[in-house]
Coordinates of C-alpha atoms in Angstrom, one line a residue:
X6 CA -20.9 -14.6 46.6
X7 CA -19.7 -16.6 49.6
X8 CA -16.1 -16.8 50.6
X9 CA -15.7 -20.4 49.6
X10 CA -16.9 -20.0 46.0
X11 CA -14.3 -21.1 43.4
X12 CA -12.7 -18.3 41.3
X13 CA -14.3 -19.7 38.0
X14 CA -17.8 -19.4 39.4
X15 CA -17.1 -15.9 40.7
X16 CA -15.7 -14.9 37.3
X17 CA -18.8 -16.1 35.5
X18 CA -20.9 -14.2 37.9
X19 CA -19.1 -10.9 37.0
X20 CA -19.5 -11.5 33.3
X21 CA -15.9 -12.6 32.6
X22 CA -15.2 -16.1 31.3
X23 CA -13.5 -18.7 33.4
X24 CA -10.1 -20.2 32.5
X25 CA -9.3 -18.2 29.3
X26 CA -12.6 -19.0 27.6
X27 CA -14.1 -16.4 25.4
X28 CA -17.4 -14.8 26.1
X29 CA -20.3 -15.7 23.7
X30 CA -20.1 -13.7 20.5
X31 CA -16.4 -12.8 20.7
X32 CA -13.2 -14.1 19.2
X33 CA -10.2 -15.2 21.3
X34 CA -7.8 -12.8 19.5
X35 CA -8.7 -9.4 20.8
X36 CA -12.1 -10.1 22.2
X37 CA -14.0 -8.2 19.5
X38 CA -17.6 -9.2 18.9
X39 CA -18.0 -11.7 16.1
X40 CA -20.5 -10.7 13.4
X41 CA -23.7 -12.7 13.3
X42 CA -24.2 -15.5 10.8
X43 CA -26.5 -13.3 8.7
X44 CA -23.9 -10.5 8.6
X45 CA -21.2 -13.0 7.6
X46 CA -23.4 -14.3 4.8
X47 CA -24.0 -10.9 3.2
X48 CA -21.1 -11.1 0.7
X49 CA -21.7 -14.7 -0.5
X50 CA -25.4 -13.9 -0.9
X51 CA -24.7 -10.6 -2.6
X52 CA -22.5 -12.5 -5.1
X53 CA -25.2 -15.0 -5.7
X54 CA -27.8 -12.3 -6.2
X55 CA -25.6 -10.4 -8.6
X56 CA -24.9 -13.6 -10.6
X57 CA -28.6 -14.5 -10.7
X58 CA -29.6 -11.0 -11.8
X59 CA -27.0 -11.0 -14.5
X60 CA -28.1 -14.4 -15.7
X61 CA -31.7 -13.2 -15.9
X62 CA -30.6 -10.2 -18.0
X63 CA -28.5 -12.4 -20.3
X64 CA -31.4 -14.8 -20.6
X65 CA -33.9 -12.2 -21.9
X66 CA -31.5 -9.8 -23.7
X67 CA -30.0 -12.1 -26.4
X68 CA -26.3 -11.6 -26.8
X69 CA -26.4 -13.5 -30.1
X70 CA -28.0 -10.5 -31.7
X71 CA -25.6 -7.6 -32.4
X72 CA -26.0 -4.3 -30.6
X73 CA -27.4 -5.5 -27.3
X74 CA -24.0 -5.7 -25.5
X75 CA -20.7 -3.9 -26.2
X76 CA -18.0 -5.7 -28.1
X77 CA -15.2 -7.3 -26.0
X78 CA -12.6 -4.5 -25.7
X79 CA -9.7 -6.9 -26.3
X80 CA -11.4 -8.3 -29.4
X81 CA -12.2 -4.8 -30.6
X82 CA -8.6 -3.6 -30.1
X83 CA -6.6 -6.6 -31.3
X84 CA -9.0 -8.8 -33.4
X85 CA -8.1 -11.8 -31.1
X86 CA -10.4 -13.6 -28.7
X87 CA -9.9 -13.3 -25.0
X88 CA -10.6 -16.2 -22.6
X89 CA -14.0 -14.7 -21.8
X90 CA -15.2 -14.2 -25.4
X91 CA -18.4 -16.1 -26.0
X92 CA -19.2 -16.2 -22.3
X93 CA -22.5 -14.2 -22.5
X94 CA -23.7 -16.3 -25.4
X95 CA -22.7 -19.4 -23.5
X96 CA -24.9 -18.4 -20.5
X97 CA -27.7 -17.5 -22.8
X98 CA -27.5 -20.9 -24.6
X99 CA -27.4 -22.7 -21.2
X100 CA -30.4 -20.9 -19.9
X101 CA -32.3 -21.9 -23.0
X102 CA -31.2 -25.5 -22.7
X103 CA -28.7 -25.6 -25.5
X104 CA -25.9 -27.3 -23.7
X105 CA -23.8 -28.4 -26.6
X106 CA -24.0 -24.9 -28.2
X107 CA -23.0 -23.4 -24.8
X108 CA -20.0 -25.7 -24.6
X109 CA -18.9 -24.7 -28.1
X110 CA -19.0 -21.0 -27.3
X111 CA -16.6 -21.1 -24.4
X112 CA -15.4 -24.6 -23.5
X113 CA -13.1 -23.4 -20.6
X114 CA -15.7 -21.2 -19.0
X115 CA -18.3 -24.1 -19.4
X116 CA -16.0 -26.5 -17.7
X117 CA -15.0 -24.1 -14.9
X118 CA -18.6 -23.4 -13.9
X119 CA -18.8 -26.3 -11.5
X120 CA -15.5 -25.3 -9.9
X121 CA -16.9 -21.8 -9.4
X122 CA -20.0 -23.2 -7.9
X123 CA -18.0 -25.4 -5.5
X124 CA -15.8 -22.4 -4.4
X125 CA -18.9 -20.3 -3.8
X126 CA -20.6 -23.1 -1.8
X127 CA -17.3 -23.5 0.2
X128 CA -17.2 -19.8 0.8
X129 CA -20.8 -19.7 2.0
X130 CA -20.3 -22.7 4.3
X131 CA -17.2 -21.2 5.9
X132 CA -18.8 -17.8 6.2
X133 CA -21.8 -19.3 8.0
X134 CA -19.5 -21.0 10.5
X135 CA -17.2 -17.9 10.9
X136 CA -14.2 -19.7 9.5
X137 CA -11.5 -18.8 6.9
X138 CA -12.1 -20.3 3.5
X139 CA -9.7 -23.1 2.8
X140 CA -9.5 -25.3 -0.2
X141 CA -6.8 -27.1 -2.2
X142 CA -8.0 -25.0 -5.2
X143 CA -7.0 -21.8 -3.4
X144 CA -3.4 -22.8 -2.8
X145 CA -0.6 -21.0 -4.7
X146 CA 0.2 -24.0 -6.9
X147 CA -3.4 -24.5 -7.9
X148 CA -3.9 -20.8 -8.6
X149 CA -0.6 -20.7 -10.6
X150 CA -1.8 -23.7 -12.6
X151 CA -5.2 -22.1 -13.3
X152 CA -3.5 -18.9 -14.5
X153 CA -1.2 -21.0 -16.7
X154 CA -4.2 -22.9 -18.2
X155 CA -6.0 -19.6 -18.8
X156 CA -3.0 -18.2 -20.7
X157 CA -2.5 -21.3 -22.8
X158 CA -6.3 -21.3 -23.6
X159 CA -6.0 -17.6 -24.5
X160 CA -3.2 -18.3 -27.0
X161 CA -4.5 -21.6 -28.4
X162 CA -8.0 -20.4 -29.1
X163 CA -6.6 -17.8 -31.5
X164 CA -4.4 -20.2 -33.5
X165 CA -5.6 -21.2 -37.0
X166 CA -5.9 -24.9 -36.1
X167 CA -8.0 -24.3 -33.0
X168 CA -11.3 -23.1 -34.5
X169 CA -13.2 -25.3 -32.2
X170 CA -12.1 -23.1 -29.2
X171 CA -13.3 -19.9 -30.9
X172 CA -16.7 -18.6 -30.0

């Protein structure tokens, strides 16, 4: 390079970025290489694949028939329904187009499926962009409310007057 070349141009010529910019494929904090988009999407896609595979199994191995799946451990030990009881039968009913039956088997899980879908889509979007996942639903207050709702549902679905919530 000639003597009159600006420092920024000389820095680029040596492979270092000008003015504190980060080289392509690295992060500003530490300069480690950022994983590629396909690598960042591995976890969300693995979760999607696992959920799809489980759904296929539950579709073809009917949980309405006894003996195909183990009994819920909480139900077996206590005789009370847990918040997930009826979930496999709900998925089976959904995959066979019986929406009202699915809702009756586990109303809370049924209503939370779109929320789970949104959070998965948000996770996938942020992973593809290399960003942290952020959502109002992931704040401490929202998570505490979700846990509170789950606990109330757990108790109420086992009360004598709430047969509609039992699977």
